[in-house]
PDB file of C-alpha atoms in Angstrom:
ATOM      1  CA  UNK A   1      34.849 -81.998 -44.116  1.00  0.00           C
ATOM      2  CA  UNK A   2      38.182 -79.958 -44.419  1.00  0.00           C
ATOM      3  CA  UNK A   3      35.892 -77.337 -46.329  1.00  0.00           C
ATOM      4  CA  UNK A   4      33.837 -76.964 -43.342  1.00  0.00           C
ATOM      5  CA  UNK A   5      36.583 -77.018 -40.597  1.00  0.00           C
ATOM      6  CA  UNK A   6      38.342 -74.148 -42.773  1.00  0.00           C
ATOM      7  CA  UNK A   7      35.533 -71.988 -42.445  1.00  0.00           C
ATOM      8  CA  UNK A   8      34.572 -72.591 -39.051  1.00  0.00           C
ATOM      9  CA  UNK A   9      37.957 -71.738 -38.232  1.00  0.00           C
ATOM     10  CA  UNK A  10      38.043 -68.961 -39.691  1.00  0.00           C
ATOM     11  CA  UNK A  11      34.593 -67.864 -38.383  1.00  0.00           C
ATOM     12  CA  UNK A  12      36.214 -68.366 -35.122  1.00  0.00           C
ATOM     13  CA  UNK A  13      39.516 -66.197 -36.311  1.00  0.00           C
ATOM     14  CA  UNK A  14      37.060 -62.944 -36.688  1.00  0.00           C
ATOM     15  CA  UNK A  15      34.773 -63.788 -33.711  1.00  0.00           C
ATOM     16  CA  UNK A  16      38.081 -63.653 -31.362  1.00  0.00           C
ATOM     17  CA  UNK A  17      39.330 -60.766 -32.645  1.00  0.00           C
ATOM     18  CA  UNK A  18      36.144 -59.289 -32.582  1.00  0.00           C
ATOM     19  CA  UNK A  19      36.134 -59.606 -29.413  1.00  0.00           C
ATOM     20  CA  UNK A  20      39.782 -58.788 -28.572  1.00  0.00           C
ATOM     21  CA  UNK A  21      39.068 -55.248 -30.440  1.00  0.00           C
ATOM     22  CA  UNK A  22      36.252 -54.841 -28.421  1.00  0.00           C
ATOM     23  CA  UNK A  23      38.286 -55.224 -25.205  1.00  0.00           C
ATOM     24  CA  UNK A  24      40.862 -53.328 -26.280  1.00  0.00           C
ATOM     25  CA  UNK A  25      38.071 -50.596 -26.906  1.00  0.00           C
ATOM     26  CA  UNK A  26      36.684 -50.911 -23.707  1.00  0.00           C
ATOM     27  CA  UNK A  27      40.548 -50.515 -21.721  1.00  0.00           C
ATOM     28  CA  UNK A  28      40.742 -47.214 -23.544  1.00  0.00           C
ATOM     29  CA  UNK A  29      37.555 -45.802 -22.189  1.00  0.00           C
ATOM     30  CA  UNK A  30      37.716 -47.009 -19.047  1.00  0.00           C
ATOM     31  CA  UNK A  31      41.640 -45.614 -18.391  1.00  0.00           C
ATOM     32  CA  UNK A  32      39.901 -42.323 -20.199  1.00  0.00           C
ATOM     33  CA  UNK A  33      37.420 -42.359 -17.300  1.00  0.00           C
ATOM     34  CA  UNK A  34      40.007 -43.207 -14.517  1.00  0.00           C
ATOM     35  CA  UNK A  35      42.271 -40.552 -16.024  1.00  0.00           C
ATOM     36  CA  UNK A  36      39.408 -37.894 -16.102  1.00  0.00           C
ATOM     37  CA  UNK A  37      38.594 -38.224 -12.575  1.00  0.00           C
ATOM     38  CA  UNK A  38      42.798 -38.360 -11.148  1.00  0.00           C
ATOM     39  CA  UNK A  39      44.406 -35.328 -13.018  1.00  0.00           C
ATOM     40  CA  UNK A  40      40.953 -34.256 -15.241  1.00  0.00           C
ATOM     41  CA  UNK A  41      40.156 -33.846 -18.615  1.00  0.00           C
ATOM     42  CA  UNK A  42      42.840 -31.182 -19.711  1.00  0.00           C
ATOM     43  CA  UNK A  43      45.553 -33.314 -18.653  1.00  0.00           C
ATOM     44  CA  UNK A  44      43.789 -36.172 -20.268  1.00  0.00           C
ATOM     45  CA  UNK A  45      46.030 -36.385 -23.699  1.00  0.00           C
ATOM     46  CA  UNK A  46      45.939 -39.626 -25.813  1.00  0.00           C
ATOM     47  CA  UNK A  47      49.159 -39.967 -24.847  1.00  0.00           C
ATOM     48  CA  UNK A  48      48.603 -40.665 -21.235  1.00  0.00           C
ATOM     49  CA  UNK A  49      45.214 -42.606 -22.325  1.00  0.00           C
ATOM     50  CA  UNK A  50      48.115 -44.782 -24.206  1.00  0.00           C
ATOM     51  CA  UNK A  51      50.211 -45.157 -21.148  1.00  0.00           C
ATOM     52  CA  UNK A  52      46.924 -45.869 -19.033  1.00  0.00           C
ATOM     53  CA  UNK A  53      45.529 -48.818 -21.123  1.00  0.00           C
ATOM     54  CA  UNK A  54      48.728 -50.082 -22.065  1.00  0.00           C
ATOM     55  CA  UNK A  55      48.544 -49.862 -25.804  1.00  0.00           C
ATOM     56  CA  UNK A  56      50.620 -47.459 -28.466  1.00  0.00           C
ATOM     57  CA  UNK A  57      49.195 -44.267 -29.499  1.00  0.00           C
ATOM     58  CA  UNK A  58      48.199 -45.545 -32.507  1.00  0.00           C
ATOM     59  CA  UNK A  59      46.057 -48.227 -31.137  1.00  0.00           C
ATOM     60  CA  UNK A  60      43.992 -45.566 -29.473  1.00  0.00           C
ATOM     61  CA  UNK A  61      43.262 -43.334 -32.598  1.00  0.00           C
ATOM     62  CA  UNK A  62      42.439 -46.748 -34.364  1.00  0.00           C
ATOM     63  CA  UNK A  63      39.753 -46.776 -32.075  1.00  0.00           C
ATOM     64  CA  UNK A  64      38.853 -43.169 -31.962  1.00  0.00           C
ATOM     65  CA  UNK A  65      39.769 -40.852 -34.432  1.00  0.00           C
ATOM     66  CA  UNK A  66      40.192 -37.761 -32.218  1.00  0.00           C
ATOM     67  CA  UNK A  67      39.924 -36.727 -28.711  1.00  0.00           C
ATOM     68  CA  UNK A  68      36.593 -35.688 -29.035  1.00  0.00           C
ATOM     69  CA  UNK A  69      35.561 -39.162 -29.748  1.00  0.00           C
ATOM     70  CA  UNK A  70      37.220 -40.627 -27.134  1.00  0.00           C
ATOM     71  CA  UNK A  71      35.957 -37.979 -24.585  1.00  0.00           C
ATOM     72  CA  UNK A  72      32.460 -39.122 -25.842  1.00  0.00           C
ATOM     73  CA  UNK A  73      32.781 -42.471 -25.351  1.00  0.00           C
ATOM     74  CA  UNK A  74      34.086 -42.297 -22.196  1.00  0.00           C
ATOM     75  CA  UNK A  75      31.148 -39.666 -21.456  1.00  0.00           C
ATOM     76  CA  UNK A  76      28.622 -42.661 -22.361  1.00  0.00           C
ATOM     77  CA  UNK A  77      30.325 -44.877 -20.461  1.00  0.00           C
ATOM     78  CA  UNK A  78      30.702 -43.183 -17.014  1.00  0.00           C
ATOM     79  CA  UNK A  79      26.736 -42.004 -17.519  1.00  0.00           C
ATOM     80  CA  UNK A  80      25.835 -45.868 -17.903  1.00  0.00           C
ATOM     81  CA  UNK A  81      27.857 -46.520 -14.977  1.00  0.00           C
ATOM     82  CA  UNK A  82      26.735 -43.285 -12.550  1.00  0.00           C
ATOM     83  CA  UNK A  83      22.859 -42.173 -14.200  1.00  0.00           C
ATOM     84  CA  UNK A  84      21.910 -38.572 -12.718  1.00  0.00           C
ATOM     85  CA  UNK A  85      18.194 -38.587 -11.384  1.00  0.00           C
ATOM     86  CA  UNK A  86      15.066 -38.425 -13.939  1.00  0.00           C
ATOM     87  CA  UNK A  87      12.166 -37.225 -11.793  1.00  0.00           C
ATOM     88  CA  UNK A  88      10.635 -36.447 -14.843  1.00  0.00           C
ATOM     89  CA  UNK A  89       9.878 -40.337 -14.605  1.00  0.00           C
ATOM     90  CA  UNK A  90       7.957 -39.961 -11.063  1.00  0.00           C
ATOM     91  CA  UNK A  91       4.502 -40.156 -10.932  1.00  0.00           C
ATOM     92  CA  UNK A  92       4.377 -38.058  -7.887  1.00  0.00           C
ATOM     93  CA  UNK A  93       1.952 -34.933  -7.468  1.00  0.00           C
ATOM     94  CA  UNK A  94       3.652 -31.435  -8.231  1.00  0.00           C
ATOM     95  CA  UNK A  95       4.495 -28.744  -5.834  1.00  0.00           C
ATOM     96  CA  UNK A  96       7.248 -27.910  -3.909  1.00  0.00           C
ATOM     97  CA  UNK A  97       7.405 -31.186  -2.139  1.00  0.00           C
ATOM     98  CA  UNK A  98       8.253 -32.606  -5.583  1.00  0.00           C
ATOM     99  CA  UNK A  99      10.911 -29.756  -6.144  1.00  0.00           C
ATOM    100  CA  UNK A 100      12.435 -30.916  -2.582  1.00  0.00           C
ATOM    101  CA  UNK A 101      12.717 -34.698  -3.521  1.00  0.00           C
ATOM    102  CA  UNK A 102      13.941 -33.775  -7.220  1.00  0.00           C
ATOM    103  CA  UNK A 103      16.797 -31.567  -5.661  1.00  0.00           C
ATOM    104  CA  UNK A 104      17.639 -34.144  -2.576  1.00  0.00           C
ATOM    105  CA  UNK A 105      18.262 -36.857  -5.380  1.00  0.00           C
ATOM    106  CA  UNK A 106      20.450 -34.675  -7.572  1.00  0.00           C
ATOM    107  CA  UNK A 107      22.446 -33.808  -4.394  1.00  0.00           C
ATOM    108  CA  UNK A 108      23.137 -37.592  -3.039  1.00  0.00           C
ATOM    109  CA  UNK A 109      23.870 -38.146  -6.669  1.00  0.00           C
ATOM    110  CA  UNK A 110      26.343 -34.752  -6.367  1.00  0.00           C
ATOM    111  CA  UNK A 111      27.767 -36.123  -3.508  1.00  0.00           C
ATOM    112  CA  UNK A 112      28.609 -39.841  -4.855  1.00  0.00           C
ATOM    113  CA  UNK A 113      29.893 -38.100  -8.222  1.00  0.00           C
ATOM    114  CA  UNK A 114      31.360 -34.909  -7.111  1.00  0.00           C
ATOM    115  CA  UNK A 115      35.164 -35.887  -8.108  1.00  0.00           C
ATOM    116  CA  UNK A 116      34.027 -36.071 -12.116  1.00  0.00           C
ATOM    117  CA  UNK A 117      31.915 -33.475 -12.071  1.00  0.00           C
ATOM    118  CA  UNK A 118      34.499 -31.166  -9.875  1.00  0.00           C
ATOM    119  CA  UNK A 119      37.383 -31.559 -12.807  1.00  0.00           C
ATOM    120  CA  UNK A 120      34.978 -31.500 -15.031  1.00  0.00           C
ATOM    121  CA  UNK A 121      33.388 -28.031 -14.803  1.00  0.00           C
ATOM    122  CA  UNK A 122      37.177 -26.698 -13.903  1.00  0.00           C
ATOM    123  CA  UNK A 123      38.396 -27.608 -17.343  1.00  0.00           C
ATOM    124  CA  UNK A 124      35.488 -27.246 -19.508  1.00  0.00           C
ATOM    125  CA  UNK A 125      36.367 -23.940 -20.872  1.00  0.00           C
ATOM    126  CA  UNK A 126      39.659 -25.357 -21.943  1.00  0.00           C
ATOM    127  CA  UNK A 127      38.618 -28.389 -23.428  1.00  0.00           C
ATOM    128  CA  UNK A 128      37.322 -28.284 -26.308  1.00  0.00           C
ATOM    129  CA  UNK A 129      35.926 -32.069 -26.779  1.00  0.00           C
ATOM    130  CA  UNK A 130      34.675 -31.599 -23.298  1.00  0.00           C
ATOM    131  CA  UNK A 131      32.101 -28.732 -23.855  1.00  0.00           C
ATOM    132  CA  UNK A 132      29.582 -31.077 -25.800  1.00  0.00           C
ATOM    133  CA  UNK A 133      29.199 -33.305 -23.752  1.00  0.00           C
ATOM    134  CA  UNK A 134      29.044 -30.772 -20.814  1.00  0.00           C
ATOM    135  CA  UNK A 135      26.255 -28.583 -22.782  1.00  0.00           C
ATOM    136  CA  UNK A 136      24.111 -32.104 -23.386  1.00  0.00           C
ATOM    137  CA  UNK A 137      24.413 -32.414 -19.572  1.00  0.00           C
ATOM    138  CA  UNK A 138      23.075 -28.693 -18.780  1.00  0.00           C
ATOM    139  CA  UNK A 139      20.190 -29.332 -21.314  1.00  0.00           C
ATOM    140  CA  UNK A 140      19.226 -32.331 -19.212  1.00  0.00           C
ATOM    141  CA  UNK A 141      19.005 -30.334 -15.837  1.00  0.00           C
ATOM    142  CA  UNK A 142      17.586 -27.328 -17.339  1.00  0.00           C
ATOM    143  CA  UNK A 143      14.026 -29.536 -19.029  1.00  0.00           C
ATOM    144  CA  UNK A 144      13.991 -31.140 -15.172  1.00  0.00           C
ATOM    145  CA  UNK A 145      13.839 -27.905 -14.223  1.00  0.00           C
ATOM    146  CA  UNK A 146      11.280 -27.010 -16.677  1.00  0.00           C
ATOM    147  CA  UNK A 147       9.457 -29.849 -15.728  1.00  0.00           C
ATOM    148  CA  UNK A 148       9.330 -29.020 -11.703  1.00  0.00           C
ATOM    149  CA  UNK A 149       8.262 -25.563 -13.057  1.00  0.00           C
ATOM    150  CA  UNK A 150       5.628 -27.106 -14.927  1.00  0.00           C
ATOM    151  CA  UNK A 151       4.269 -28.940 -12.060  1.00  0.00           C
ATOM    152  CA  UNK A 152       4.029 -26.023  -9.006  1.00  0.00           C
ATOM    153  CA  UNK A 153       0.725 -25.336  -9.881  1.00  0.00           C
ATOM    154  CA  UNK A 154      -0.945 -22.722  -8.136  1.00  0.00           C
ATOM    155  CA  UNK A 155       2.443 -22.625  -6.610  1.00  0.00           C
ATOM    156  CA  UNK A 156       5.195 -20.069  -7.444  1.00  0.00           C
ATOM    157  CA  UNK A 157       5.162 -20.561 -11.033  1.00  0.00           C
ATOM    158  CA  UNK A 158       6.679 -17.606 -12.578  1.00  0.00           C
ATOM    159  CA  UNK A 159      10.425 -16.468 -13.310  1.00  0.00           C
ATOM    160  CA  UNK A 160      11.690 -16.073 -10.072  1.00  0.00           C
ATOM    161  CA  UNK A 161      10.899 -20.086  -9.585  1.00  0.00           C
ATOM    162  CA  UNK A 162      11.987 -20.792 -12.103  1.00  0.00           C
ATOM    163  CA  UNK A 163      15.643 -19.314 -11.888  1.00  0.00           C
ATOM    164  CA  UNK A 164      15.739 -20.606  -8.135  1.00  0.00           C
ATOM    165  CA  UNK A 165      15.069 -24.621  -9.036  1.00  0.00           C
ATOM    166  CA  UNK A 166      17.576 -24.422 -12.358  1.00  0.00           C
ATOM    167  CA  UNK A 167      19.937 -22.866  -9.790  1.00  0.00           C
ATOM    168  CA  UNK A 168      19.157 -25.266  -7.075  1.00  0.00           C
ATOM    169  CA  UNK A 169      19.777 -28.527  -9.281  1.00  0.00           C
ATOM    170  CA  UNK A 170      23.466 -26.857 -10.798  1.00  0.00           C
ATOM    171  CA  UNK A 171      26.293 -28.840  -9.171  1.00  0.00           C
ATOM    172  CA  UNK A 172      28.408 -25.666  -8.665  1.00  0.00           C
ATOM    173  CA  UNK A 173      25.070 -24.794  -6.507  1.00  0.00           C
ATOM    174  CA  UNK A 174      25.429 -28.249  -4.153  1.00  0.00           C
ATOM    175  CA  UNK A 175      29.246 -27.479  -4.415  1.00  0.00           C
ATOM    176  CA  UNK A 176      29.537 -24.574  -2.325  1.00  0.00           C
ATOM    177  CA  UNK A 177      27.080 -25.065   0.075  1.00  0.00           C
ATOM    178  CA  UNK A 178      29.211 -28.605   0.379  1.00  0.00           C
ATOM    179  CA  UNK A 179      32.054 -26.162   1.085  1.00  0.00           C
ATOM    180  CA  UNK A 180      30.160 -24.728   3.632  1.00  0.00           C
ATOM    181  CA  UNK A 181      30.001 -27.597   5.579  1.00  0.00           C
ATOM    182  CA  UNK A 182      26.025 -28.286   5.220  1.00  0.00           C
ATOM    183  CA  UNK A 183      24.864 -31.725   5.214  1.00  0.00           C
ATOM    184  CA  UNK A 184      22.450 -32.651   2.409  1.00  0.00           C
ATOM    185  CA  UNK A 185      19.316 -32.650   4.327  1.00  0.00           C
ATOM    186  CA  UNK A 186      20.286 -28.817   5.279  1.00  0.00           C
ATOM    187  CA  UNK A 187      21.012 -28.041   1.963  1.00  0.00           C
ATOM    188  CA  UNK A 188      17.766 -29.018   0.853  1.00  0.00           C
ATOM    189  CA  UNK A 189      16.056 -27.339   3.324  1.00  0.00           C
ATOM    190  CA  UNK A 190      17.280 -24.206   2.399  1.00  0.00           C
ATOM    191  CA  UNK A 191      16.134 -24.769  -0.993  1.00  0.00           C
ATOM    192  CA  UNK A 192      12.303 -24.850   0.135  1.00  0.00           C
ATOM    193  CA  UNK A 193      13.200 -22.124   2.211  1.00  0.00           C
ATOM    194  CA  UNK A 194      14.522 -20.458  -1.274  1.00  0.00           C
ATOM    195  CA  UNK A 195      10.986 -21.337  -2.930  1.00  0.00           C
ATOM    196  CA  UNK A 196       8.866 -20.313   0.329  1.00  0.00           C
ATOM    197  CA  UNK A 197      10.885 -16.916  -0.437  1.00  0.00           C
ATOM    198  CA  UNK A 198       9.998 -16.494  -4.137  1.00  0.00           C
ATOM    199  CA  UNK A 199       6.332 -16.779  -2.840  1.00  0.00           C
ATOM    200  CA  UNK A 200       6.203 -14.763  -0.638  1.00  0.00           C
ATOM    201  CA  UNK A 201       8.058 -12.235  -3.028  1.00  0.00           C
ATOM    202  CA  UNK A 202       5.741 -13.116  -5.936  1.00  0.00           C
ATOM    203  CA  UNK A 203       2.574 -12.614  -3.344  1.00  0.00           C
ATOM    204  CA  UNK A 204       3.888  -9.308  -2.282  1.00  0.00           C
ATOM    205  CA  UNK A 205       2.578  -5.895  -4.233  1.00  0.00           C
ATOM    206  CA  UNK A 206       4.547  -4.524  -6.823  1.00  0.00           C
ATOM    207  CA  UNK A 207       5.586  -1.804  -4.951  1.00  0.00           C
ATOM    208  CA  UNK A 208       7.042  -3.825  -2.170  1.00  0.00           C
ATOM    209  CA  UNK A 209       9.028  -5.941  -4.445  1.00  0.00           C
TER     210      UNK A 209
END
């Protein structure tokens, strides 16, 4: 009997601190994530991630053996927690209706976001354990863009299109015409108007072009 009580004891011992690592864990990347978005990523040392989740230096790299991990995990997390648009995943017909709903979602998703992604493209350069997780995030817009390429069609289909939607769906893109005080819905609009352009371009003989 005292055999078994010993060893579910100590089963118990490992399961809570298990669990108490795991929380620990989880303080880090969440005060990494809070952290990024206040003062962004190039202020974001381990130090203040310390200070932040109230735990010693130490406790952090136990966790993470170098920024770059940590700026990972706390990539992961915030993704989980704010997913960009897939309309890869739509079964909706092609066209530039299709290229209008893709960019409207990426810009309400923009505009709920915009703080991370804001400090995030200002420091990239100079952050280091930043730029993978940035570049991962660039592939993903540029195959959605592929993808609305794919589907015009008879549409405009060639390079010019295809420059105009990868533009279209860049946050820096949504960024300044935010600055210019247009409203989504405006913004968007002047993205078909964009494509309606590159038609009409594309339609036009060469040497009118």
């Amino acid at each position: 009997m005292f055999t078994h009580m010993t060893e579910s004891t100590r089963s118990y011992g490992k399961k809570a601190r298990a669990e108490a690592e795991e929380a620990t864990r989880q303080r880090i990347v969440e005060a990494t994530v809070r952290l990024h978005e206040e003062i962004g990523p190039r202020e974001t040392t381990i130090s203040a991630i310390a200070r932040e989740a109230g735990v010693q230096r130490l406790t952090v790299y136990r966790h993470f053996p170098d920024e770059t991990a940590v700026f990972q995990a706390c990539t992961s997390y915030w993704l989980a927690q704010n997913p960009p648009p897939d309309p890869r995943r739509r079964s909706a017909p092609g066209g530039v209706d299709r290229v209008r709903e893709a960019v409207a979602d990426f810009y309400d998703y923009y505009a709920r976001t915009q703080r991370m992604w804001t400090v995030s493209f200002r420091d990239v350069e100079r952050v280091p354990a930043l730029q993978g997780p940035m570049a991962e995030f660039a592939g993903f817009i540029r195959s959605v863009a592929d993808d609305l390429v794919a589907r015009l069609g008879a549409e405009p289909a060639g390079a010019n299109a295809a420059a105009t939607i990868r533009h279209a769906l860049h946050f820096l893109t949504w960024k300044e015409l935010e600055e210019q005080g247009l409203a989504n819905d405006r913004k968007v609009e002047l993205i078909g108007g964009w494509l309606h352009g590159v038609e009409t371009l594309d339609a036009a003989p060469e040497e009118m072009r």
